[in-house]
Coordinates of C-alpha atoms in Angstrom, one line a residue:
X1 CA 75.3 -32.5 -27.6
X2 CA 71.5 -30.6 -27.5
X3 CA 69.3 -31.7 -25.0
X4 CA 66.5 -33.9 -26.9
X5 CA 62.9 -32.2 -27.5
X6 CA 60.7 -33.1 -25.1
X7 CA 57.1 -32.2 -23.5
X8 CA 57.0 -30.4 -20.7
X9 CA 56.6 -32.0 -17.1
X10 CA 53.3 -31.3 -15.5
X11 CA 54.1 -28.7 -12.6
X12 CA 52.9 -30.6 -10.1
X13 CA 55.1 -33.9 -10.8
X14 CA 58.3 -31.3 -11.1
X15 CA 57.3 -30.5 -7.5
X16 CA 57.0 -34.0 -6.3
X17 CA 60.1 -35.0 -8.1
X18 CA 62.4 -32.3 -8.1
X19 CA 63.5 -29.1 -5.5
X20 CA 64.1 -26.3 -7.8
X21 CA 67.1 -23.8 -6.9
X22 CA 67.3 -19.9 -8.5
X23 CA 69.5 -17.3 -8.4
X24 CA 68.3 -14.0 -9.9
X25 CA 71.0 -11.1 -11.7
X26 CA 69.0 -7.7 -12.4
X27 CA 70.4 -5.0 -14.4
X28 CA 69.5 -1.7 -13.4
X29 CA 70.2 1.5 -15.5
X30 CA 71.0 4.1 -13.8
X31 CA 69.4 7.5 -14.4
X32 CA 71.7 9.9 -14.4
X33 CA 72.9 13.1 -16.6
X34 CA 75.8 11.5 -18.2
X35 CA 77.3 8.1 -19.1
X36 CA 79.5 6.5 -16.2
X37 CA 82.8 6.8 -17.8
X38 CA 82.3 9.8 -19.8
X39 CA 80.6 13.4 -20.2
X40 CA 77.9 11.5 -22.6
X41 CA 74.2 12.1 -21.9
X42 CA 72.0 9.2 -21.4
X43 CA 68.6 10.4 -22.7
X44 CA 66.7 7.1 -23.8
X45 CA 65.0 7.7 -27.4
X46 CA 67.8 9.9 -29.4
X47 CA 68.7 9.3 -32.9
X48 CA 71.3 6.5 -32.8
X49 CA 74.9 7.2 -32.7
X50 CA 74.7 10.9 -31.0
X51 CA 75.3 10.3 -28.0
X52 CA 79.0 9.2 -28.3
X53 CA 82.0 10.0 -27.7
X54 CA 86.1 8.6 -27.8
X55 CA 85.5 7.7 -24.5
X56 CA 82.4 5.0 -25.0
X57 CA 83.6 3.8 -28.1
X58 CA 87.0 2.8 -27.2
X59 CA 89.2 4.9 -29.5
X60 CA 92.5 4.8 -28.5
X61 CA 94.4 7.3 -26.0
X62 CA 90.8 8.1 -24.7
X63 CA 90.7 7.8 -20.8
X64 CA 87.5 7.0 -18.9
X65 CA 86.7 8.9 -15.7
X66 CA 84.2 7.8 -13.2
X67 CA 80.7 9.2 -12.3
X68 CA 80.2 10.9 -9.0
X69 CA 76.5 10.1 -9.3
X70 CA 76.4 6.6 -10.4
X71 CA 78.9 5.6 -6.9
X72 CA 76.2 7.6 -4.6
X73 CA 73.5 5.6 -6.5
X74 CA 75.0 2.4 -6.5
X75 CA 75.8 2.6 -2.2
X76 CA 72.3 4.2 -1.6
X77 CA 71.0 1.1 -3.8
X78 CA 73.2 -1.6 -1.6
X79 CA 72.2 0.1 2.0
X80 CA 68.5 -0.1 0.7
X81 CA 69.4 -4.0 0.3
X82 CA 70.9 -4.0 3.9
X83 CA 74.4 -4.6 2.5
X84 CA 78.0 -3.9 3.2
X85 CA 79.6 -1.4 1.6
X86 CA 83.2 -1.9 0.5
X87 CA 85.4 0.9 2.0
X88 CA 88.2 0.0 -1.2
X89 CA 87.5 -1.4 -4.3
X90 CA 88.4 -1.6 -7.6
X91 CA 87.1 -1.9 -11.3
X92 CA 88.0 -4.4 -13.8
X93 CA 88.4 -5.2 -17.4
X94 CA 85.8 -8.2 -18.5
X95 CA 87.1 -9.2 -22.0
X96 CA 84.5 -11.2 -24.3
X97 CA 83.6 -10.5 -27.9
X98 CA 80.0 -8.9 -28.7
X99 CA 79.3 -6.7 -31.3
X100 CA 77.7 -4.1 -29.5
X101 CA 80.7 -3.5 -27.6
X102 CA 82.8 -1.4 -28.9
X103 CA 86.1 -1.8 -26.8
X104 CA 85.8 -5.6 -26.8
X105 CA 85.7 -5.5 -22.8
X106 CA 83.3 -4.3 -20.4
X107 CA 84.4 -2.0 -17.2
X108 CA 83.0 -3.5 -14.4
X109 CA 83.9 -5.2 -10.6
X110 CA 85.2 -8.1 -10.4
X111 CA 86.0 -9.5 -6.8
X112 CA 85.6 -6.1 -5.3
X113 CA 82.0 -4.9 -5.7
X114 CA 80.9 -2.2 -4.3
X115 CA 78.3 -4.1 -2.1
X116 CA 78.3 -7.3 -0.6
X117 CA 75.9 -9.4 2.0
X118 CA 73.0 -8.1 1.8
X119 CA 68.9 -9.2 1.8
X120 CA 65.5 -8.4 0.6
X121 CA 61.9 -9.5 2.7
X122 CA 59.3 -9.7 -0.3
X123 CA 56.2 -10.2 0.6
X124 CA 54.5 -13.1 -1.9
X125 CA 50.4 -13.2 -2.6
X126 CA 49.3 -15.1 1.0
X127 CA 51.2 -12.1 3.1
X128 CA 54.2 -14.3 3.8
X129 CA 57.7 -13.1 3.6
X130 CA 60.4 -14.9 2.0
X131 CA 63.9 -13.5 2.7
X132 CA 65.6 -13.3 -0.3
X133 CA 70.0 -13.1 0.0
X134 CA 72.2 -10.8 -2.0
X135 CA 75.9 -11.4 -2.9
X136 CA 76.2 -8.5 -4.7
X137 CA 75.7 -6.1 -6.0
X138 CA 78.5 -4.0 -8.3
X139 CA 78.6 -1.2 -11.0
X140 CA 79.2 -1.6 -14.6
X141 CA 78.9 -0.1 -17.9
X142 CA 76.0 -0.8 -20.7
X143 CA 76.6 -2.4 -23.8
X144 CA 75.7 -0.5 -26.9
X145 CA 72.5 -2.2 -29.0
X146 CA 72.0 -4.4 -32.2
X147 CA 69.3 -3.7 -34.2
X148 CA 68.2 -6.7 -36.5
X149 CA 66.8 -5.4 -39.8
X150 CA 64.6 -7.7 -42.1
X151 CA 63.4 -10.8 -40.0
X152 CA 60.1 -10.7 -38.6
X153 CA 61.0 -11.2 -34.8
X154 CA 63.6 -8.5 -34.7
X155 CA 66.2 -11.3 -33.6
X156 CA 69.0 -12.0 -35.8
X157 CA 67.3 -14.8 -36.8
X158 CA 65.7 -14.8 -40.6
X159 CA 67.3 -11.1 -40.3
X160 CA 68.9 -9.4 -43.5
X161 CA 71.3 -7.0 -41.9
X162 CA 72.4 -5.5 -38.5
X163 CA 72.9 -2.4 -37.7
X164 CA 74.9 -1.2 -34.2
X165 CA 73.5 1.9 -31.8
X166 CA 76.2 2.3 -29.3
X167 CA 74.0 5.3 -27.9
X168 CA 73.5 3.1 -25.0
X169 CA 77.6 2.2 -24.5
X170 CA 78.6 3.4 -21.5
X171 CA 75.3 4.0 -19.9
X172 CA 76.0 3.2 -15.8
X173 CA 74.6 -0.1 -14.7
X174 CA 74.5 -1.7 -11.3
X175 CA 73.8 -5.9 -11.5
X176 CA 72.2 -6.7 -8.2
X177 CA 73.1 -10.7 -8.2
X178 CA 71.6 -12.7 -5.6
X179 CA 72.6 -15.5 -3.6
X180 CA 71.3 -19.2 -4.4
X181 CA 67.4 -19.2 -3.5
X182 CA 66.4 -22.8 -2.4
X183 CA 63.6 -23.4 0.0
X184 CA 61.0 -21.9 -2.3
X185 CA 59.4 -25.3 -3.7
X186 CA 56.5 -25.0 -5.6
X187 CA 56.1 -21.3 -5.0
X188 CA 59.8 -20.6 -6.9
X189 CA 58.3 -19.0 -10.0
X190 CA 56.1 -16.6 -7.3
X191 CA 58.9 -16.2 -4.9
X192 CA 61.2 -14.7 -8.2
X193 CA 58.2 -12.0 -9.5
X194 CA 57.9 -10.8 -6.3
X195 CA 61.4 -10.5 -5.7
X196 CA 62.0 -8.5 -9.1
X197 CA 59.0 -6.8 -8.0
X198 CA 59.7 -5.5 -4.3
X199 CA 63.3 -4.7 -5.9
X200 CA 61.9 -2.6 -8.4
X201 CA 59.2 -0.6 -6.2
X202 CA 63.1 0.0 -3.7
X203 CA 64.7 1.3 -7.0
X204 CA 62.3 3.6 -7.7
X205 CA 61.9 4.8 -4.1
X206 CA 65.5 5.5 -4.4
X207 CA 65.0 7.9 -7.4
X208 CA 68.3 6.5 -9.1
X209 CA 66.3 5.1 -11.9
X210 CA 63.2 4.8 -13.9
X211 CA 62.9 1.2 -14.0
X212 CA 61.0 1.0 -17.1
X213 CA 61.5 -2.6 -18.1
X214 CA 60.2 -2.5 -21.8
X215 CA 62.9 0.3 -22.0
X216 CA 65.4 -2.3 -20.4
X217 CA 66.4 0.2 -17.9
X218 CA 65.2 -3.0 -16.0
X219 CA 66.7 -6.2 -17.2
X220 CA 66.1 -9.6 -15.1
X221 CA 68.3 -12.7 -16.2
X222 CA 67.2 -16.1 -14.3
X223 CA 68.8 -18.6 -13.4
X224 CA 67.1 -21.9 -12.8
X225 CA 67.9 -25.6 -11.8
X226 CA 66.4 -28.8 -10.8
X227 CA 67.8 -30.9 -8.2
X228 CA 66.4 -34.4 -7.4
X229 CA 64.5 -34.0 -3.7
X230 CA 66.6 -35.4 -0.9
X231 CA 69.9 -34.6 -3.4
X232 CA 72.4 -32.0 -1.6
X233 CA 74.4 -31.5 -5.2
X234 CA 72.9 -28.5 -7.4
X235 CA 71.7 -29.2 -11.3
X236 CA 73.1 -27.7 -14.0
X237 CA 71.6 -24.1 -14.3
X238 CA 70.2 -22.4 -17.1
X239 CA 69.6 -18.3 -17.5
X240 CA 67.1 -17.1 -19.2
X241 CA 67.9 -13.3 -20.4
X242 CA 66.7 -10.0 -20.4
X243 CA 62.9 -10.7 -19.4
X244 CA 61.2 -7.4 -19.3
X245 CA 58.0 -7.6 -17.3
X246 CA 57.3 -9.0 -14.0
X247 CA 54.4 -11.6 -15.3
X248 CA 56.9 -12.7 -17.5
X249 CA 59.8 -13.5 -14.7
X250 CA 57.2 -15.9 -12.9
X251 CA 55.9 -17.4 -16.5
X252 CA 60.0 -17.9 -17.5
X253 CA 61.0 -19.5 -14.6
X254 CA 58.0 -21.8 -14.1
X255 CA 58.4 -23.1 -18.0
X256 CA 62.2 -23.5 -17.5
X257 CA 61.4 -25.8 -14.6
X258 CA 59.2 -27.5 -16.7
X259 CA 61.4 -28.3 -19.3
X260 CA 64.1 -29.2 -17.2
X261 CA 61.9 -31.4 -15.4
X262 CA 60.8 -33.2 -18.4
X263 CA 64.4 -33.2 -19.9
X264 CA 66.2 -35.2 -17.0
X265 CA 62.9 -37.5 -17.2
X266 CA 63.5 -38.6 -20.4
X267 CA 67.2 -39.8 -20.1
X268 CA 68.8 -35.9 -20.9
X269 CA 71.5 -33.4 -19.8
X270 CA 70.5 -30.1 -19.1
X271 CA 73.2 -27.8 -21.0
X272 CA 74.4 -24.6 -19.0
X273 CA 73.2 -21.8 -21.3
X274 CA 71.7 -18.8 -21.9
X275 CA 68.2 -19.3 -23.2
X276 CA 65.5 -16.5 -24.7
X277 CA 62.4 -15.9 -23.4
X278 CA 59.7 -15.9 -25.9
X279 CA 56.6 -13.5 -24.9
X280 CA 54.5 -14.7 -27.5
X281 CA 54.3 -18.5 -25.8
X282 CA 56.1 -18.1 -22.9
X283 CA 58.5 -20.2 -23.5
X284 CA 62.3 -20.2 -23.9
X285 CA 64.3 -21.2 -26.6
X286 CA 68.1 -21.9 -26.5
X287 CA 71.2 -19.3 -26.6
X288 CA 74.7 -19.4 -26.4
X289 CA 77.1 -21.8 -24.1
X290 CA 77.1 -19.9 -21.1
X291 CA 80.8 -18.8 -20.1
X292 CA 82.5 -19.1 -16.8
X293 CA 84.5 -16.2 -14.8
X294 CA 87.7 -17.5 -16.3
X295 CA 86.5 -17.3 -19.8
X296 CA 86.1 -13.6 -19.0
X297 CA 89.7 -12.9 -18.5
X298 CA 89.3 -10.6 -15.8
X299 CA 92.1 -8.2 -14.3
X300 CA 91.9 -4.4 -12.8
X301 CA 91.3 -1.5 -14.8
X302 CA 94.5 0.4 -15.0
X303 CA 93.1 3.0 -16.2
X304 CA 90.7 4.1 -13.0
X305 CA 91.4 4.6 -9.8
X306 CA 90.0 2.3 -6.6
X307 CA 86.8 3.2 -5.3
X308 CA 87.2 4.1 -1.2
X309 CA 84.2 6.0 -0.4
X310 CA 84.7 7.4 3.3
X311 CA 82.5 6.0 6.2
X312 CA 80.9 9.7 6.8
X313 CA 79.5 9.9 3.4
X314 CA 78.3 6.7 3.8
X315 CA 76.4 6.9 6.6
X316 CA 75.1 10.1 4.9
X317 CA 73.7 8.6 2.0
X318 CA 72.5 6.0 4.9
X319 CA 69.9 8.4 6.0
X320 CA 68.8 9.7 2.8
X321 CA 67.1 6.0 2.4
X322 CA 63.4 6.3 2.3
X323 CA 60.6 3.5 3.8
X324 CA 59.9 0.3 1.9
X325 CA 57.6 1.0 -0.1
X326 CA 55.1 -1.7 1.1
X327 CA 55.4 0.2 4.3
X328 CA 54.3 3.4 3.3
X329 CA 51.2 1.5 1.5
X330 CA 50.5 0.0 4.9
X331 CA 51.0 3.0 6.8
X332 CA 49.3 5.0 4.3
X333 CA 46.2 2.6 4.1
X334 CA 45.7 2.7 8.0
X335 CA 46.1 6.2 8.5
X336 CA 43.5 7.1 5.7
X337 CA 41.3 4.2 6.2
X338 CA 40.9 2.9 3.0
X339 CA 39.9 -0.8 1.9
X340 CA 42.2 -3.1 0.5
X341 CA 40.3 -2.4 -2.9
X342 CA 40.8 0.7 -3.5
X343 CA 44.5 1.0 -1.7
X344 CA 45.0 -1.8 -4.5
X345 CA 43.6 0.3 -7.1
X346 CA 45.6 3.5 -6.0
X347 CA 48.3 1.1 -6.6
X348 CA 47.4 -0.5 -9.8
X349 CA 46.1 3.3 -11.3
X350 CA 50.0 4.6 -10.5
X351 CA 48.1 7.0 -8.7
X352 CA 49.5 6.5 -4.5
X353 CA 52.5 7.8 -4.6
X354 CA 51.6 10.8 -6.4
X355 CA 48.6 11.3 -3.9
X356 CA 51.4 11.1 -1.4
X357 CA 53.3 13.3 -2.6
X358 CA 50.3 15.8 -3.4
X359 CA 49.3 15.6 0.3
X360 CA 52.7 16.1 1.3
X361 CA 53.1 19.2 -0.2
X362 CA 50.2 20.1 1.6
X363 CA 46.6 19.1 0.2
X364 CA 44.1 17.1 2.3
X365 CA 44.2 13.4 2.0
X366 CA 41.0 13.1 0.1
X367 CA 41.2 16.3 -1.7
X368 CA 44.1 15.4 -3.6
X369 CA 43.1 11.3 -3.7
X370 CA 40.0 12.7 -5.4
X371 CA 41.6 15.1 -8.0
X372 CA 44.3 12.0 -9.1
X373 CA 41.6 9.3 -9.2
X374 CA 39.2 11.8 -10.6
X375 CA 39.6 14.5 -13.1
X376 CA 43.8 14.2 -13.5
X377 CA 43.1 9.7 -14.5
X378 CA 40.8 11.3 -17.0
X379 CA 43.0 13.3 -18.8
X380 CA 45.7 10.6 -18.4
X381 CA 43.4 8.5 -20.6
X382 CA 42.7 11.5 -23.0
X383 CA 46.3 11.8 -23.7
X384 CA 47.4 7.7 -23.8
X385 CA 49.5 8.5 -21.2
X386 CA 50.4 7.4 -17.8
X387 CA 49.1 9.2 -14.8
X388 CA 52.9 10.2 -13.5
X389 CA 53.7 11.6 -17.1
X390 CA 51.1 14.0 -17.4
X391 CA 52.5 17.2 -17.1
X392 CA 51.9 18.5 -13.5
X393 CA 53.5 18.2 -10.7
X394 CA 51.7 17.0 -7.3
X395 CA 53.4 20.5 -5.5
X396 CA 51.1 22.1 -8.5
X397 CA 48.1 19.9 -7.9
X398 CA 48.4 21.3 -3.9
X399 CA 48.6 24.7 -5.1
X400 CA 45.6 24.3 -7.1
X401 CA 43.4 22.9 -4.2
X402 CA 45.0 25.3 -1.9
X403 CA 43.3 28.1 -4.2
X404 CA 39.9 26.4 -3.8
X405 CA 40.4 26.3 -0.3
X406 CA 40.4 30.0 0.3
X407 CA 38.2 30.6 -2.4
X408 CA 40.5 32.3 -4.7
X409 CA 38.8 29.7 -7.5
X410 CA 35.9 27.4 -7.1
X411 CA 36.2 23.9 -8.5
X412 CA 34.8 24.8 -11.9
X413 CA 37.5 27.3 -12.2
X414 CA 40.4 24.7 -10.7
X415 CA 39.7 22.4 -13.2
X416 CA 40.3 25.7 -15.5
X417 CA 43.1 26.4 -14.4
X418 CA 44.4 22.8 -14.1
X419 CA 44.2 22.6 -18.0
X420 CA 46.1 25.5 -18.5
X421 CA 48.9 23.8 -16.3
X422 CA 48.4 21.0 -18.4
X423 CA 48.8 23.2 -21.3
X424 CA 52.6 24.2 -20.3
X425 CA 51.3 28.0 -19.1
X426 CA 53.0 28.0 -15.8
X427 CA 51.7 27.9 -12.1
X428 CA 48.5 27.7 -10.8
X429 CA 48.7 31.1 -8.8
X430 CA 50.3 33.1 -11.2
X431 CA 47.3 31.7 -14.2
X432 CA 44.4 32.6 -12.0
X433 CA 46.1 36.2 -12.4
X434 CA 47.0 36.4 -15.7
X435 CA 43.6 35.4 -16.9
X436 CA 41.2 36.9 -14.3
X437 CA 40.0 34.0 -13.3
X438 CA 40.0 34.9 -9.5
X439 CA 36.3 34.5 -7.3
X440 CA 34.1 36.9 -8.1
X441 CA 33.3 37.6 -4.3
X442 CA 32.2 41.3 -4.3
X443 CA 29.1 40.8 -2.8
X444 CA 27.8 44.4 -4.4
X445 CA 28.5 42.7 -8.0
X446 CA 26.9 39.5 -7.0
X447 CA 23.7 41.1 -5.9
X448 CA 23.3 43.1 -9.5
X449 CA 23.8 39.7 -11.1
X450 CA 21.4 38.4 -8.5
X451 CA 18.5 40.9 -9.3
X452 CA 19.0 40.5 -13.3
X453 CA 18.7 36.7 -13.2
X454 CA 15.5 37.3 -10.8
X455 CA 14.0 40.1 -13.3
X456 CA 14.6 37.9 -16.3
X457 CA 12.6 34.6 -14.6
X458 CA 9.5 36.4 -12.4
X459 CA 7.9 33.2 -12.0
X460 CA 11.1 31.2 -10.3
X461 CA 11.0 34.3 -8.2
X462 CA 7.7 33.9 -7.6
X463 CA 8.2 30.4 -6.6
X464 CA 11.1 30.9 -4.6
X465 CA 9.0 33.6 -2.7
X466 CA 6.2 31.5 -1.8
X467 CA 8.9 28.6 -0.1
X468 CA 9.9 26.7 -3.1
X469 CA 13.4 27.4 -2.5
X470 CA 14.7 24.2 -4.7
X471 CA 13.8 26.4 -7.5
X472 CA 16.7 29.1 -6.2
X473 CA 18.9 26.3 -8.5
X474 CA 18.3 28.4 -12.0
X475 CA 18.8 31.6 -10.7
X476 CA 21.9 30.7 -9.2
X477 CA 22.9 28.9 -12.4
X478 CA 22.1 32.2 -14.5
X479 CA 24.3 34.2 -12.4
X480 CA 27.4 31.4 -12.3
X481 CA 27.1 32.2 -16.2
X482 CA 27.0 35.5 -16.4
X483 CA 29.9 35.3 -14.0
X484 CA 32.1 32.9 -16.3
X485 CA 31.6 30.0 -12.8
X486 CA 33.7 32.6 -11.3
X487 CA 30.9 32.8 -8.1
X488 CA 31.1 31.1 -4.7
X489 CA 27.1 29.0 -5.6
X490 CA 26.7 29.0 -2.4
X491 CA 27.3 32.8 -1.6
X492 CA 24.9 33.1 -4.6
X493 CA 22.4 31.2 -3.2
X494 CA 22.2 32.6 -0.2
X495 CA 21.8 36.0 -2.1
X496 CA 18.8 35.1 -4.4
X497 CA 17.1 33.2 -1.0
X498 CA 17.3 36.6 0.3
X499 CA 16.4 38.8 -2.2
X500 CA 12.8 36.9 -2.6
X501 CA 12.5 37.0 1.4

């Protein structure tokens, strides 16, 4: 029986009448070279269907092997999260029927994950810190994808026809599930963005993916119940699937609790389900009968070995782990002095951590803030892309303020060179060579341009002569231009000054 249609609850009566309880499951894609059972590459984007093999499709007598890369990602991903890591484990064999899977069971870990008992402080939008516990987290394979052809939503749906990309089979995933969240009250729907949130800005420290939730290399399920306040029995639970942005996490689980609210108001049972989130709206709108762990038939893979990864590699990949990033931004913001506006800005433009970086490599702070936020942001926005994928590196961006540092370029010719860098035409040094575009500081050469610039314009020299030495400005500007801007101005200045002295 479906739960009757109802209006929603106003938020502030769910609060009054109900405690709401989450649990978040997020989905993280790993990004390494291959798939994790097989030699398959994972490049998002490729023409569907190349990227497969026996081993991701399931054809019999094919054997899967696992990926080296995706069991360092997966413990540096549960030591970030202040978990245990299991010293034996194995994979298992979880049977259901989807279409886009093509051996009708999924390889993943069962009751043996690969870490357990963990936590993550996030910080929510007063400063506070709510702890949030995690139960697990384990590694997994993708599914492949169904692509619905003829509706107007792209859900099967009103669609015509489906067509199956199993490009994405086998992809390595790790599910980072949580423990029950209770506590949170009214602030549930904040307390779960900023969860997904702070676990997303960790993955990324982490380097082990891109995160790129409208490419669901990101995927957050929710799930949400209602208990009566003063109950001690959780309500049914509901999870909403695969929301892919962070506004949309808190917007999902605040109109779930809404519903729910208004459901058990009006006489109803909540159903446990999956439910869809619908951007347009921001609503959510009713799946499939959510299964249980029996349902999934579970048992170990015979096929694959257990997991035991020794305690000295461990604690190696230990102290590979970087500083939350919130702490960086903290330290960062202190040791540079900068407001919280514009550290919020840096944040918001995508522009800190490569700053960081940039300055890291060696560049001055402000130097290499002002090149980012400056000239770089604007050809970011020439190209309708974001700052991080332009196509320089912040070691290159260093190199190219070291050269104006020793005067091997002046900024006119950096931003020269920068283009060309830009323009796929190698490193900054080795341009400024190839193209002549070193500092023209011969001193000799710069006087000759000096005295022709000064012949051609008698009366600035004339006024320059009799003190008016703002007029020096278009003498020097003749000479940067008969120089290609390949002059120290100031060098030149000092030159014309003194030849009218």
């Amino acid at each position: 029986m479906s739960a009757p249609t109802v209006e929603l609850m106003d938020y502030a009566d769910v609060i009054s009448r109900y405690e709401p309880v989450l649990g978040m499951e997020v989905h993280v894609e790993l990004s390494t070279a291959t798939k994790m059972f097989c030699g398959c590459p994972t490049e998002f984007g490729a023409e569907p269907n190349t990227q497969v093999c026996p081993v991701c499709l399931g054809l019999p007598g094919s054997l899967p092997v696992v990926n080296e890369k995706a069991i360092e990602s997966a413990i540096r991903i549960g030591l970030a999260l202040n978990c245990s890591i299991t010293p034996w484990g194995r994979f298992a064999r979880k049977n259901y029927f989807y279409p886009d899977q093509p051996k009708n069971y999924q390889i993943s870990q069962y009751d043996e994950p690969i870490a357990t008992e963990g936590y993550l402080d996030v910080t929510l939008d007063d400063g506070s810190i709510f702890r949030v516990e995690i139960e697990r987290a384990h590694m997994e394979e993708d599914t492949g994808k169904s692509l619905h052809v003829g509706g107007a939503t792209g859900r099967i749906h009103g669609a015509s026809h489906s067509l199956l990309d199993f490009n994405r089979a086998g992809v390595p995933l790790i599910e980072i599930v949580t423990k029950t969240i209770t506590g949170a009250g009214e602030r549930a729907p904040e307390v779960a963005r900023a969860y997904v949130t702070a676990l997303r800005e960790v993955l990324r420290s982490l380097n082990v993916s891109d995160v790129k939730m409208e490419q669901g290399s990101l995927r957050c399920d929710a799930n949400v119940s209602l208990m009566p306040v003063g109950a001690e029995e959780f309500g049914t639970r509901t999870e909403t699937k695969n929301v892919n942005s962070l506004k949309s996490v808190e917007v999902a689980v605040r109109h779930e609790m809404r519903r729910q609210a208004a459901v058990l108001a009006a006489g109803g049972e909540i159903i446990q389900e999956t439910r869809h989130f619908q951007e347009a709206d921001g609503t959510t709108a009713a799946g499939r009968r959510k299964e249980t762990a029996e349902d999934y038939r579970y048992f170990p893979e015979p096929d694959l070995e257990p997991v035991a990864p020794a305690a000295e590699w461990v604690e190696e990949l230990r102290a590979t782990i970087p500083e939350y990033p919130w702490l960086v931004r903290a330290r960062i913001q202190a040791e540079w002095n900068l407001s919280d506006e514009v550290m919020r800005d840096l944040v918001n433009a995508g522009a800190l951590d490569l700053i960081i970086a940039t300055v890291e490599a060696g560049a001055p702070a402000n130097e290499a803030r002002s090149w980012w936020v400056a000239y770089l942001t604007e050809k970011a926005k020439e190209r309708e892309v974001a700052l991080a994928e332009l196509p320089i590196t912040p070691a290159q961006v260093a190199a190219v303020i070291a050269l104006v540092e020793t005067k091997t370029v002046n900024n006119k010719v950096a931003k020269q060179v920068v283009d060309f860098v830009l323009a796929g035409e190698g490193e900054p040094a080795a341009i400024v060579e190839a193209k002549g575009l070193g500092m023209v500081s011969d001193d000799s050469a710069l006087q000759t341009e000096v005295e022709k610039a000064l012949a051609a314009n008698p009366d600035i020299a004339e006024k320059i002569r009799s003190g008016k030495v703002a007029a020096a400005g278009k003498i020097v500007g003749d000479v940067m231009k008969a120089t290609r801007g390949q002059a120290d101005a100031a060098r030149v200045r000092d030159l014309v000054i003194a030849a009218c002295s």
